[in-house]
Amino acid sequence: MSIKINFEKYVPVPEGIYPGTIVAIDLDDTSEYGSQLKFKFMLDPFEGYTSGKELSTWASAKFTPKSKLYRWAESIMGKLPEGYNFDSDDFLNKKVFVIVDHKAGNDGQVYDKVSGIKPIRTPKTAAQLNAELAALEVESPF
């Protein structure tokens, strides 16, 4: 019996910023570049992708103030407490903005490249903003 598989051409999403969710973080200890974490994001559905699209990127498994992993952790969680140790469970299922650029492979094919992530902040209500402004006016010596 013959097995047939249809050819699928890879089509990158347009460059931009997309809302999505961190759906997996896996450790790869076999990389030639040392231990790496593979982040998988599921972009929210958008035009042409009714069920979203999964994208992946890598980060070194080093957690120092200069590492991508640390910058991403701070981007999502805000200022990290002194002595915080990375825990992937703190990030799974977090909603983020995924910054997507394009990169050409050696074969000339254009691929999606996750160049960064940003937090999705909950907007403050007018009452919250007014309370913060009132607190600033009380504290101000002017």
Coordinates of C-alpha atoms in Angstrom, one line a residue:
M1 CA 0.0 0.0 0.0
S2 CA 1.3 3.4 -1.0
I3 CA 1.8 6.2 1.6
K4 CA 1.2 9.6 0.2
I5 CA 2.0 12.9 1.9
N6 CA 1.0 16.2 0.5
F7 CA 3.7 18.9 0.0
E8 CA 3.3 21.9 2.3
K9 CA 5.1 25.1 1.6
Y10 CA 6.1 27.0 4.7
V11 CA 4.5 30.5 4.8
P12 CA 5.7 32.8 7.5
V13 CA 3.2 35.1 9.3
P14 CA 3.6 38.8 8.6
E15 CA 6.2 40.5 10.8
G16 CA 4.5 42.1 13.8
I17 CA 3.4 41.8 17.4
Y18 CA 0.9 39.1 18.2
P19 CA -0.9 38.2 21.4
G20 CA -0.2 34.7 22.4
T21 CA 0.4 32.2 25.3
I22 CA 3.5 30.4 26.5
V23 CA 2.3 26.8 26.1
A24 CA 5.6 24.9 26.8
I25 CA 9.1 25.3 28.0
D26 CA 11.3 22.3 27.5
L27 CA 15.0 21.7 28.5
D28 CA 17.4 20.4 25.8
D29 CA 20.7 19.3 27.3
T30 CA 22.0 17.9 24.0
S31 CA 22.5 21.2 22.1
E32 CA 25.9 21.9 20.7
Y33 CA 25.5 25.4 22.3
G34 CA 25.0 24.1 25.9
S35 CA 21.8 23.7 27.8
Q36 CA 18.9 25.5 26.1
L37 CA 15.3 26.1 26.9
K38 CA 12.8 25.8 24.0
F39 CA 9.9 28.2 24.5
K40 CA 6.7 27.4 22.5
F41 CA 4.1 30.1 22.0
M42 CA 0.6 29.7 20.6
L43 CA -0.4 32.9 18.9
D44 CA -4.1 33.8 19.3
P45 CA -6.2 33.3 16.2
F46 CA -5.9 36.0 13.5
E47 CA -6.7 36.4 9.9
G48 CA -5.7 33.3 7.9
Y49 CA -5.0 31.3 11.1
T50 CA -8.3 30.5 12.7
S51 CA -6.8 28.2 15.3
G52 CA -3.7 30.4 15.9
K53 CA -0.1 29.4 15.1
E54 CA 2.6 27.8 17.2
L55 CA 6.0 29.4 17.1
S56 CA 9.2 28.4 19.0
T57 CA 12.4 30.0 20.1
W58 CA 15.4 29.1 22.2
A59 CA 17.0 30.7 25.2
S60 CA 20.2 29.6 27.0
A61 CA 19.5 27.9 30.3
K62 CA 21.6 30.5 32.1
F63 CA 19.8 32.8 34.5
T64 CA 22.0 35.9 34.9
P65 CA 21.0 39.6 34.6
K66 CA 22.5 39.7 31.1
S67 CA 20.8 36.6 29.8
K68 CA 17.8 36.5 27.5
L69 CA 16.0 34.2 30.0
Y70 CA 16.4 36.8 32.8
R71 CA 15.3 39.7 30.6
W72 CA 12.2 37.7 29.5
A73 CA 11.4 36.7 33.1
E74 CA 11.6 40.4 34.2
S75 CA 9.6 41.5 31.2
I76 CA 6.7 39.1 32.2
M77 CA 6.9 39.3 36.0
G78 CA 8.3 42.8 36.5
K79 CA 11.2 43.4 39.0
L80 CA 12.3 40.0 40.2
P81 CA 12.7 39.5 44.0
E82 CA 16.3 39.2 45.2
G83 CA 17.5 35.6 44.9
Y84 CA 14.7 34.5 42.6
N85 CA 15.4 31.3 40.8
F86 CA 13.8 30.6 37.4
D87 CA 10.9 28.2 37.5
S88 CA 9.2 27.4 34.2
D89 CA 5.8 26.8 36.1
D90 CA 5.8 30.6 36.8
F91 CA 5.6 31.2 33.0
L92 CA 3.5 28.5 31.6
N93 CA 0.1 29.6 30.2
K94 CA 1.1 33.3 30.7
K95 CA -0.4 35.7 28.0
V96 CA 2.3 37.7 26.3
F97 CA 2.9 39.7 23.2
V98 CA 5.2 37.8 20.8
I99 CA 7.4 39.9 18.6
V100 CA 7.8 38.2 15.2
D101 CA 10.4 39.1 12.6
H102 CA 11.7 37.2 9.6
K103 CA 14.9 35.4 9.0
A104 CA 16.2 33.8 5.8
G105 CA 17.6 30.3 6.1
N106 CA 20.7 29.1 4.2
D107 CA 18.3 27.9 1.5
G108 CA 16.8 31.3 1.0
Q109 CA 13.5 30.3 2.6
V110 CA 12.1 33.0 4.9
Y111 CA 11.1 31.8 8.4
D112 CA 9.4 33.3 11.4
K113 CA 11.8 34.4 14.1
V114 CA 10.6 35.3 17.6
S115 CA 12.8 38.3 18.4
G116 CA 11.2 39.1 21.8
I117 CA 8.3 39.0 24.1
K118 CA 6.5 41.7 26.1
P119 CA 4.0 41.4 28.9
I120 CA 0.3 42.0 28.4
R121 CA -0.7 44.4 31.1
T122 CA -4.2 44.8 32.4
P123 CA -5.2 48.4 31.8
K124 CA -5.9 50.5 34.9
T125 CA -9.4 51.8 35.6
A126 CA -10.0 55.6 35.8
A127 CA -10.6 55.1 39.6
Q128 CA -7.1 53.4 40.0
L129 CA -5.4 56.2 38.0
N130 CA -7.2 58.9 40.0
A131 CA -6.2 57.2 43.3
E132 CA -2.6 57.1 42.1
L133 CA -2.6 60.7 41.1
A134 CA -4.2 61.8 44.4
A135 CA -1.4 59.9 46.3
L136 CA 1.2 61.6 44.2
E137 CA -0.3 65.0 45.0
V138 CA -0.3 64.3 48.7
E139 CA 3.4 63.2 48.6
S140 CA 4.5 66.2 46.5
P141 CA 6.1 69.1 48.3
F142 CA 5.0 71.5 45.6

